[in-house]
Coordinates of C-alpha atoms in Angstrom, one line a residue:
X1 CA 123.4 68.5 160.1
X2 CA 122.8 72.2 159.6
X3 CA 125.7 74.9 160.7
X4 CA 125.0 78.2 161.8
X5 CA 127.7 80.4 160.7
X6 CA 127.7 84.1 162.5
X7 CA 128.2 86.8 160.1
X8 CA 131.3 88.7 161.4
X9 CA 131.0 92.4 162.0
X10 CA 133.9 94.2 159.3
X11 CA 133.9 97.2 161.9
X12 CA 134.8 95.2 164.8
X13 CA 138.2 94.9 165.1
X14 CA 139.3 91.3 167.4
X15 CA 141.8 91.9 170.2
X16 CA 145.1 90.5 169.2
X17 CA 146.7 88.1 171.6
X18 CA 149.5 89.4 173.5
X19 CA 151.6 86.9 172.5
X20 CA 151.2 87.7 169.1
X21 CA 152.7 91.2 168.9
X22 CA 156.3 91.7 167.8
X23 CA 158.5 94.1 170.2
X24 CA 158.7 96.1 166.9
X25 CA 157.4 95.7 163.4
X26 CA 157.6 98.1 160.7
X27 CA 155.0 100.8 161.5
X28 CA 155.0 101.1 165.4
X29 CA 156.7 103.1 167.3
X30 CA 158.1 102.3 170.9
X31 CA 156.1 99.5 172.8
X32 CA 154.4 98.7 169.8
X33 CA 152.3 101.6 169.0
X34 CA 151.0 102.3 165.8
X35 CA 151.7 104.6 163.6
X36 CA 149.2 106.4 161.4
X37 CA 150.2 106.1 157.5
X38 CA 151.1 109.4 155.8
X39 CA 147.8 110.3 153.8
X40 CA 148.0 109.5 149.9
X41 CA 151.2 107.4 150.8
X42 CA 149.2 104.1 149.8
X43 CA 149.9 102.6 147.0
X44 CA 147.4 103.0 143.7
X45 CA 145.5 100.0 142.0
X46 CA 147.0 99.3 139.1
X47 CA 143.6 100.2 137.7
X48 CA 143.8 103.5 138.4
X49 CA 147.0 104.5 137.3
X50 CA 146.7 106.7 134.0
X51 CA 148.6 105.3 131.2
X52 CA 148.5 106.5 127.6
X53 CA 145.8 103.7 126.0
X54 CA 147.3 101.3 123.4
X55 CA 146.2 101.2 119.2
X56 CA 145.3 96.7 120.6
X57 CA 142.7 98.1 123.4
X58 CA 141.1 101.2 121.1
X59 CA 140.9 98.4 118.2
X60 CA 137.5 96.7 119.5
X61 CA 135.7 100.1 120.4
X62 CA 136.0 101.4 116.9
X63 CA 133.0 100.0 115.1
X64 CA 132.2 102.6 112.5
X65 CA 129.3 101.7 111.0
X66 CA 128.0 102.9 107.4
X67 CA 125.3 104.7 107.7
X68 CA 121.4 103.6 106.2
X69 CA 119.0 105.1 105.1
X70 CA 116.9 102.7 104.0
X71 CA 113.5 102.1 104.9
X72 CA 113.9 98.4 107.0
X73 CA 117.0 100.3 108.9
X74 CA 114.7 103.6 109.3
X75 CA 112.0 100.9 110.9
X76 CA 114.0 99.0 112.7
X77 CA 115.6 102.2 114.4
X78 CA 111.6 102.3 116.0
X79 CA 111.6 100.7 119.1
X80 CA 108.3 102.4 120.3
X81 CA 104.9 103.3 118.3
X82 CA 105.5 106.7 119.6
X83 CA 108.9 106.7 117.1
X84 CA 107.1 105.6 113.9
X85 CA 104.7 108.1 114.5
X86 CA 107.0 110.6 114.2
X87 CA 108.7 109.0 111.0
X88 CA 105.1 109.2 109.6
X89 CA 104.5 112.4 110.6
X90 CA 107.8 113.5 107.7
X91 CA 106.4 111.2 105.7
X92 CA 102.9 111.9 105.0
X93 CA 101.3 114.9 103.7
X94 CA 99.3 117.4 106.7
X95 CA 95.7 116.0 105.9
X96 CA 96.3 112.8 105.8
X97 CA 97.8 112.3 108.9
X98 CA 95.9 114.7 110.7
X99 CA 92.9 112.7 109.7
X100 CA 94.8 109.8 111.5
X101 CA 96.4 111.5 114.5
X102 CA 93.2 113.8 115.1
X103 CA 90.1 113.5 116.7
X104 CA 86.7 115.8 117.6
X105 CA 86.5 119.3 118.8
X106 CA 89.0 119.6 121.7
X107 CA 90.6 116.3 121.0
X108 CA 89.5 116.0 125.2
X109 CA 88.9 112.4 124.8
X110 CA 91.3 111.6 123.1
X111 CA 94.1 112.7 125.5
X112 CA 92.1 111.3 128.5
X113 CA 92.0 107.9 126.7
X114 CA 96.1 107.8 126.3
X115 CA 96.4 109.7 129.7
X116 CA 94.5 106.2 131.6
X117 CA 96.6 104.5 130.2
X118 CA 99.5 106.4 131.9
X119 CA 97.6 106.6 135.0
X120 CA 98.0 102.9 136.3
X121 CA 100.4 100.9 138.5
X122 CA 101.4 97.2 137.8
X123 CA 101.7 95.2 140.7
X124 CA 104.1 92.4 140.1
X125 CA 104.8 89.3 141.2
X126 CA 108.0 87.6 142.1
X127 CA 109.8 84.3 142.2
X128 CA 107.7 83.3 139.4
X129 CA 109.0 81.1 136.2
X130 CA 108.9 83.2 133.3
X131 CA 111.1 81.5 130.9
X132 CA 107.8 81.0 128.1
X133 CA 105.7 83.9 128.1
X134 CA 102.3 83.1 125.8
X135 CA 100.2 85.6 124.5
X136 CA 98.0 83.6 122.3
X137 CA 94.3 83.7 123.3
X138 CA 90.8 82.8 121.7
X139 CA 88.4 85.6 120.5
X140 CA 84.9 85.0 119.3
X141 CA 85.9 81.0 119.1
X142 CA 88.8 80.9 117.1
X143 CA 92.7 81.5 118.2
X144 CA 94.8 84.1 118.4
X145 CA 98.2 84.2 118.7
X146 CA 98.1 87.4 119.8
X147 CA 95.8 89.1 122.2
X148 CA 95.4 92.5 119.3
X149 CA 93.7 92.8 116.3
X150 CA 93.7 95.5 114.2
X151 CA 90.5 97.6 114.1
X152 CA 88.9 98.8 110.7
X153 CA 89.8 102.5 109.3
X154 CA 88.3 104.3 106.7
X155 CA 90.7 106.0 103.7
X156 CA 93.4 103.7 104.6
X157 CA 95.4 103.7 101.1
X158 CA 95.1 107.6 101.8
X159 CA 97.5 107.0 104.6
X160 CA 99.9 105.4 101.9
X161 CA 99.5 103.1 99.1
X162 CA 99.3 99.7 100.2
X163 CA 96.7 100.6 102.7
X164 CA 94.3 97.8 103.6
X165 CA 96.6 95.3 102.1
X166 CA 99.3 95.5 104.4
X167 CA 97.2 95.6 107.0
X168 CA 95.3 92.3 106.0
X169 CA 98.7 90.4 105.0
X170 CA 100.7 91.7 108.4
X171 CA 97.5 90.8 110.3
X172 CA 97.3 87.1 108.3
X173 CA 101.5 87.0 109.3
X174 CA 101.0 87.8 112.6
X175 CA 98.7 85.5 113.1
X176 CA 95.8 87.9 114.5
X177 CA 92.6 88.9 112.9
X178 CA 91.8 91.7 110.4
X179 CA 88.8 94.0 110.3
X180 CA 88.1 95.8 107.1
X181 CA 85.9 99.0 107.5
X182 CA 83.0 99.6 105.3
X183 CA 84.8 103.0 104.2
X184 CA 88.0 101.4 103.5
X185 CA 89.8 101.3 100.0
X186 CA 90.3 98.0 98.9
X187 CA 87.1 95.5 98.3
X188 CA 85.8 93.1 100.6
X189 CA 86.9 90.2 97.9
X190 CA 90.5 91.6 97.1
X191 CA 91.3 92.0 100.8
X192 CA 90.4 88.2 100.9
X193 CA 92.2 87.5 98.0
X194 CA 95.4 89.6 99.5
X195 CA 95.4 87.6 102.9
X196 CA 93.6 84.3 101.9
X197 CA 94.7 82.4 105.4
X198 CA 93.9 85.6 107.5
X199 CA 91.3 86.0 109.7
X200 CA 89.1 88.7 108.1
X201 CA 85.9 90.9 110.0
X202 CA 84.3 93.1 108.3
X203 CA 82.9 96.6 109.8
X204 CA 79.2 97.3 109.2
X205 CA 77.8 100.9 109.4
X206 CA 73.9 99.4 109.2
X207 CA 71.8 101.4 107.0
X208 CA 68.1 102.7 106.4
X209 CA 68.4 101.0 102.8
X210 CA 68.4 97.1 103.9
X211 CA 69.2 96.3 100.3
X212 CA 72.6 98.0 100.4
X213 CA 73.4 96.6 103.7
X214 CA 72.1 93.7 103.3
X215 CA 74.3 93.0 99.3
X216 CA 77.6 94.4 101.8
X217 CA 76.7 91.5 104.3
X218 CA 76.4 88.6 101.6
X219 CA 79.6 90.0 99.9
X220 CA 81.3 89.5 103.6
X221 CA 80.0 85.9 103.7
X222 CA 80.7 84.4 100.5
X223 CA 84.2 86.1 100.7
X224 CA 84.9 83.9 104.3
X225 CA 84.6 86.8 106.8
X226 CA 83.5 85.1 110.4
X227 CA 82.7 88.3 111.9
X228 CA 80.3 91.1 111.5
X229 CA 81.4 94.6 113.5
X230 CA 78.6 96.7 113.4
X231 CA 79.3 100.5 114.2
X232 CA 76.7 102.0 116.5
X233 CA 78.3 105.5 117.8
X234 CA 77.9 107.5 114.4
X235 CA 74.2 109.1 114.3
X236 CA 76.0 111.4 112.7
X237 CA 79.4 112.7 112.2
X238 CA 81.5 114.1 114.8
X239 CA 83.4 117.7 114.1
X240 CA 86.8 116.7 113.1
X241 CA 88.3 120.3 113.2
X242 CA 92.1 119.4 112.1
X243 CA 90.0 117.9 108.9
X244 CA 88.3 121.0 108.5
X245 CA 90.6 123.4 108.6
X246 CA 93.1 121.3 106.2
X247 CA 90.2 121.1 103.8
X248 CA 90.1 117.4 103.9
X249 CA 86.8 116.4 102.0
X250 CA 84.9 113.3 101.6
X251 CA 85.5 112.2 99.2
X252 CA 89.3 112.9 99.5
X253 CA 90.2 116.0 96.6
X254 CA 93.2 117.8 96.2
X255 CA 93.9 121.2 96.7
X256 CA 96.0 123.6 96.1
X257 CA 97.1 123.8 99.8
X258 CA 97.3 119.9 100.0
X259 CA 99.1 119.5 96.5
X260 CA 101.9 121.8 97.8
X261 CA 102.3 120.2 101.4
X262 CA 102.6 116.8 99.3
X263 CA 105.2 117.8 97.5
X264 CA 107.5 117.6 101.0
X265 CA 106.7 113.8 100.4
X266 CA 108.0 112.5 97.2
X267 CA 108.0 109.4 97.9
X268 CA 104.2 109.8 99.0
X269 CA 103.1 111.7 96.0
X270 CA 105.3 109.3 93.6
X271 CA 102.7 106.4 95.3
X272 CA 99.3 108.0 95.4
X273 CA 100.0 109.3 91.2
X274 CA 101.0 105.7 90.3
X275 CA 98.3 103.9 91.8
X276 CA 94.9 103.3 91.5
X277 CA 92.8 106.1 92.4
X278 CA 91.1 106.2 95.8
X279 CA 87.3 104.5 95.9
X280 CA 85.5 103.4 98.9
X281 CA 86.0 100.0 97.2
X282 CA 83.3 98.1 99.0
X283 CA 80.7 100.9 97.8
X284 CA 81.9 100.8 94.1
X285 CA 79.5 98.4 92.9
X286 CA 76.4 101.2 93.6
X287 CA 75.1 104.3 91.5
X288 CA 75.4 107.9 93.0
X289 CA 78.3 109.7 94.4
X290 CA 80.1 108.8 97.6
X291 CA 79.0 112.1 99.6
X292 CA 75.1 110.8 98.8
X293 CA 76.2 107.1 100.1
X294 CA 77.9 108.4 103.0
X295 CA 74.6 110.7 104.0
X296 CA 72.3 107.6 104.1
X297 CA 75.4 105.9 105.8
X298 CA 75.3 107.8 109.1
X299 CA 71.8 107.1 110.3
X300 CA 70.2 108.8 113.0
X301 CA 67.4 106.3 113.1
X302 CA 69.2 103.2 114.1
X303 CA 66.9 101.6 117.0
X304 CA 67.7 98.0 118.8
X305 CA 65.0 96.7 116.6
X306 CA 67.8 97.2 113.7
X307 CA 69.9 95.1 115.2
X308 CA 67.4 92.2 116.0
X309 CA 67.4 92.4 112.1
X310 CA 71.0 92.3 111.8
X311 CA 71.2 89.3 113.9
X312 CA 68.0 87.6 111.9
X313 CA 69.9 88.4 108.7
X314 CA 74.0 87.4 109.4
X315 CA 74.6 83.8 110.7
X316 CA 78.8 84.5 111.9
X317 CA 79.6 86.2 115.0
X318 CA 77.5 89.5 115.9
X319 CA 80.1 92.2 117.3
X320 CA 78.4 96.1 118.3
X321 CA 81.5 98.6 118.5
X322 CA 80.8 101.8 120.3
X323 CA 79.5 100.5 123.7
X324 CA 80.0 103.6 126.1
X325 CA 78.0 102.3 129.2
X326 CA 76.9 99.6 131.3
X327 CA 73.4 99.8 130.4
X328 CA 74.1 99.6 126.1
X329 CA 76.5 96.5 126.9
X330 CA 73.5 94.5 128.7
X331 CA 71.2 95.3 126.3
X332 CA 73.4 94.6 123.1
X333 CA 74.2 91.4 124.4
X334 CA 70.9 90.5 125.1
X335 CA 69.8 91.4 121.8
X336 CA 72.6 88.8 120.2
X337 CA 75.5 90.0 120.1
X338 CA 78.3 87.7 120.7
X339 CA 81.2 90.8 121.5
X340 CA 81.4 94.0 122.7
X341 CA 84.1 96.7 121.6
X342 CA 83.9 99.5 123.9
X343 CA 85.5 102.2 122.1
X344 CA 84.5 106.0 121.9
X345 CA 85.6 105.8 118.0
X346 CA 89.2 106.8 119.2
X347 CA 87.8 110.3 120.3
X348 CA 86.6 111.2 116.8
X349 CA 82.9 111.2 117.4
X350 CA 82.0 112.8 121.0
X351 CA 84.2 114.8 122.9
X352 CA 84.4 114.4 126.4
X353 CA 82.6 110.7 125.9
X354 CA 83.5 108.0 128.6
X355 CA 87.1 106.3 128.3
X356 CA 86.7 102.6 127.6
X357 CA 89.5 101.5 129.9
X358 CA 87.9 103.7 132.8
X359 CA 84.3 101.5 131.6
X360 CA 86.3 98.3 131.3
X361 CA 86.3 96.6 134.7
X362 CA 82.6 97.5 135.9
X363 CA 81.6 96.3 132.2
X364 CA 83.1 93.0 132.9
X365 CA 82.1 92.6 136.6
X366 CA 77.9 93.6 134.7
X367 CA 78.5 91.2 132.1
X368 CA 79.7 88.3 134.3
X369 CA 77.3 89.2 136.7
X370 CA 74.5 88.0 133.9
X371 CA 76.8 85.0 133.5
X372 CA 77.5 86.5 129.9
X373 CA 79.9 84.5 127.3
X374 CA 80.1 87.8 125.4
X375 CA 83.4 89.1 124.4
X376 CA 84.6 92.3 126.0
X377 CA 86.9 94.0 123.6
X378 CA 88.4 97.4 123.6
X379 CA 90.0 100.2 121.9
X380 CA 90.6 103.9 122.2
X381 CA 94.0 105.3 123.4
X382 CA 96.3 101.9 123.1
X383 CA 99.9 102.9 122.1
X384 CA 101.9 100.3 123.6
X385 CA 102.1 96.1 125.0
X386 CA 102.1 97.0 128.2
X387 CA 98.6 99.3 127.4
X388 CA 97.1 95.5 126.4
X389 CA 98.1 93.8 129.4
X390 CA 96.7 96.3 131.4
X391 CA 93.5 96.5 129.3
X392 CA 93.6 92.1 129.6
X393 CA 94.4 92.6 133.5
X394 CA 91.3 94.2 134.4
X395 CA 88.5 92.4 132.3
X396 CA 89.2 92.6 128.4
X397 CA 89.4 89.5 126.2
X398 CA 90.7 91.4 123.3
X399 CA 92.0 94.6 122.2
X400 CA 91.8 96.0 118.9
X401 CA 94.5 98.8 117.2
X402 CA 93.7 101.6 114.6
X403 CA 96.0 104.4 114.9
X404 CA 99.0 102.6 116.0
X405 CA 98.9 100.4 113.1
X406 CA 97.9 103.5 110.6
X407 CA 101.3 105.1 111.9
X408 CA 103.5 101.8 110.9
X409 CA 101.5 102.1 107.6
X410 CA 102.4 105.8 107.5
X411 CA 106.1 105.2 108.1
X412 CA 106.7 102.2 106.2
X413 CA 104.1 100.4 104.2
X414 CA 103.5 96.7 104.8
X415 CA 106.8 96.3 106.6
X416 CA 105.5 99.6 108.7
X417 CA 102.6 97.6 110.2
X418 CA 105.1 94.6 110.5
X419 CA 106.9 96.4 112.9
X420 CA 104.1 97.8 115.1
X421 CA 103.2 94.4 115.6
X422 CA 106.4 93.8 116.7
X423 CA 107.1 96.2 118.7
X424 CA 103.8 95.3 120.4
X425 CA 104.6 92.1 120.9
X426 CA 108.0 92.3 122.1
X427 CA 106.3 94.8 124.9
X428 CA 103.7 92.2 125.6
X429 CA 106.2 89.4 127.0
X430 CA 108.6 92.0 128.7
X431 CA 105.3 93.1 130.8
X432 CA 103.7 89.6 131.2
X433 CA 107.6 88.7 132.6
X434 CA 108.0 91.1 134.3
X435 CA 104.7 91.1 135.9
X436 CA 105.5 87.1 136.6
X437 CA 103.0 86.0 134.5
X438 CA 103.1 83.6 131.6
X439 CA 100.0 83.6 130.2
X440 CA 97.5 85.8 129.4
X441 CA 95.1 83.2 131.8
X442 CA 97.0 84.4 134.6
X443 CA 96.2 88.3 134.6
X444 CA 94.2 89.6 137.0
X445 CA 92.7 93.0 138.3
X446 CA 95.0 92.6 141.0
X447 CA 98.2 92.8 138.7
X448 CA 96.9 96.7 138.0
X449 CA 95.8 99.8 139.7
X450 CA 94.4 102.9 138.7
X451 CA 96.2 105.8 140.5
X452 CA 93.8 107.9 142.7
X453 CA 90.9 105.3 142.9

């Protein structure tokens, strides 16, 4: 049987019985009457009554703690990308990092791409269990235990040291694949070597010599790369002004100016003196100087008929990065590719270019439309977890990092990039939780709105 049990109201105050009421009682006056209590005559909590504190109750809040200054506490003190970019920032010498942190002209699209990000409102929902959150996912037919990769860089062991090895061995760790760029610093075979169980891509900028790219795509094969990224949004290079007016050249020299500003950094001119020096290692094995290679590397030629070529001549997974409309992802995908990255090349190419997480959800609605298996995949502007869900919310099936991870390196080396990951990941379950999600199967366009659409 179910009771009903009326909530009593604490400001109603019941009629006593008259039977109940003493002839006098301490606090009336004649016939009963109340008295009103002095004011401040009631008698103070215990609580609240000062007392000088005793050495037994100080004893547990006096936890003095050494001070470190090592680099795993100076990491761990990171709880946001945001904070090891700022550790970087003391770390690394003005042209380097500005060739990470910048971007073209204005730096316009750059700041739009972070700002979309910003400009969103989750929608959660409630009453949900939330105890396991999951964020592995597949990508391109394989897992990944994460739904981020990191995206391929050029000069990485400019950045610091370990460059594209930590990358590769933190991706391989984390369980989440790796794309080595064709301007990066380490060889397509040592990066292999370095993260043998990882999943390694490799980034393609296609060429007018078919010979060189064609030596760069059999290297990426016989060394167990699944993926081919090809690069399709640099006809030619975009004006990188912070790299021009810190005299950063290509390839990378050392000036005057630059020598002085490094030696702020000890600890980052102790590394670049004592390693090897900087080669565009996956270029090495070619005569001519770097400057020529990159000339005939940016081609302003590059037609869809290249890339029926390109998918004649590799037999992995096909991937075009630097899909900026509707139209180019139809087409690329019905020329063979099997993924999409839409990415504006983090702002570094065209200012003012489209915002991939503005293109994102009419992309997805086009290619689903066509009844597309094609992986949509993004980048541009991600600086957080909770950037990736949204990205995953409204139609991505992957997300890919470059700066982010470039500031871990930056900060801390191999145990840098560790922590980004981290840090990302950590972000990525609080959301999803939060959200009341507990897969990344679950997200929907419904879980996120874009302020003033």
């Amino acid at each position: 049987m179910t009771h009903t049990i009326q909530p009593s109201n604490p400001e109603t105050t019941p009629a006593p019985d008259a039977t109940d009421i003493p002839a006098t009682r301490p606090g009336t006056g004649a016939a009963g009457v109340p008295v009103p209590a002095a004011a401040g005559t009631a008698a103070l909590p215990a609580a609240l009554k000062r007392r000088i504190p005793k050495y037994s109750d100080l004893a547990p809040l006096m936890q003095f703690k050494k001070p470190q200054f090592s680099k795993e506490a100076r990491l761990k003190r990171a709880s946001t990308v945001w904070e090891l970019r700022d550790i970087a920032k003391r770390r690394t010498p003005q042209a380097p990092f500005d060739y990470t942190d910048g971007a073209a002209e204005g730096e316009i699209t750059l700041r739009r791409a972070r700002e979309a990000f910003l400009d969103i409102e989750f929608r959660p929902g409630i009453l949900r269990n939330v105890s396991s959150i999951d964020l592995s996912t597949g990508i391109l037919g394989k897992p990944s235990r994460l739904p981020v990769g990191i995206a391929p860089t050029g000069f990485t062991r400019m950045m610091q040291s370990e460059g594209e090895y930590a990358g590769s061995q933190a991706a391989e760790a984390a369980g989440i694949p790796y794309t080595l760029s064709t301007m990066g610093t380490a060889s397509i075979e040592d990066v292999a070597a370095a993260a043998p169980n990882g999943r390694n891509w490799f980034q393609l900028y296609l060429w007018t010599d078919r010979d060189r790219s064609l030596e760069l795509i059999e290297r990426a094969a016989r060394a167990g790369n699944d993926t081919l990224m090809v690069t399709v949004d640099t006809a030619v290079a975009g004006a990188r002004l912070r790299d021009v007016r810190n005299g950063m050249t290509i390839p990378p020299a050392l000036t005057l100016k630059t020598v002085l500003d490094a030696s702020y950094r000890p600890a980052w001119w102790f590394n670049f003196l004592t390693h090897e020096p900087l080669t565009f290692a996956s270029l090495s094995r070619y005569t001519g100087t770097v400057a020529e290679l990159i000339n005939s590397m940016f081609d302003p030629t590059l037609t869809f008929e290249d890339l029926d070529w390109l998918r004649e001549t590799w037999k992995g997974k096909l991937v075009v990065k630097g899909i900026q409309t509707v139209e180019d992802a139809r087409k690329v995908v019905d020329h063979g590719a099997d993924g999409i990255v839409l990415s504006n090349h983090g702002g570094r190419q065209l200012d003012r270019a489209p915002i991939p997480f503005h293109l994102l959800p009419e992309v997805s609605k086009a290619l689903k439309a066509d009844n597309s298996n094609a992986a949509v995949m993004l980048d541009t502007g991600i600086m957080s977890g909770a950037d990736i869900i949204a990205a995953l919310a409204l139609g991505a099936d992957f997300t890919l990092i470059g700066r982010a991870y470039l500031y871990g390196l930056m900060a801390g080396g191999r145990a840098g990039v560790d922590r980004v990951l981290q840090i990302l990941e950590k972000d990525m379950a609080r959301t999803m939780a939060l959200l009341g999600v507990s897969s990344i199967s679950e997200l929907t366009p419904d879980h996120v709105r874009i302020l003033g659409k």
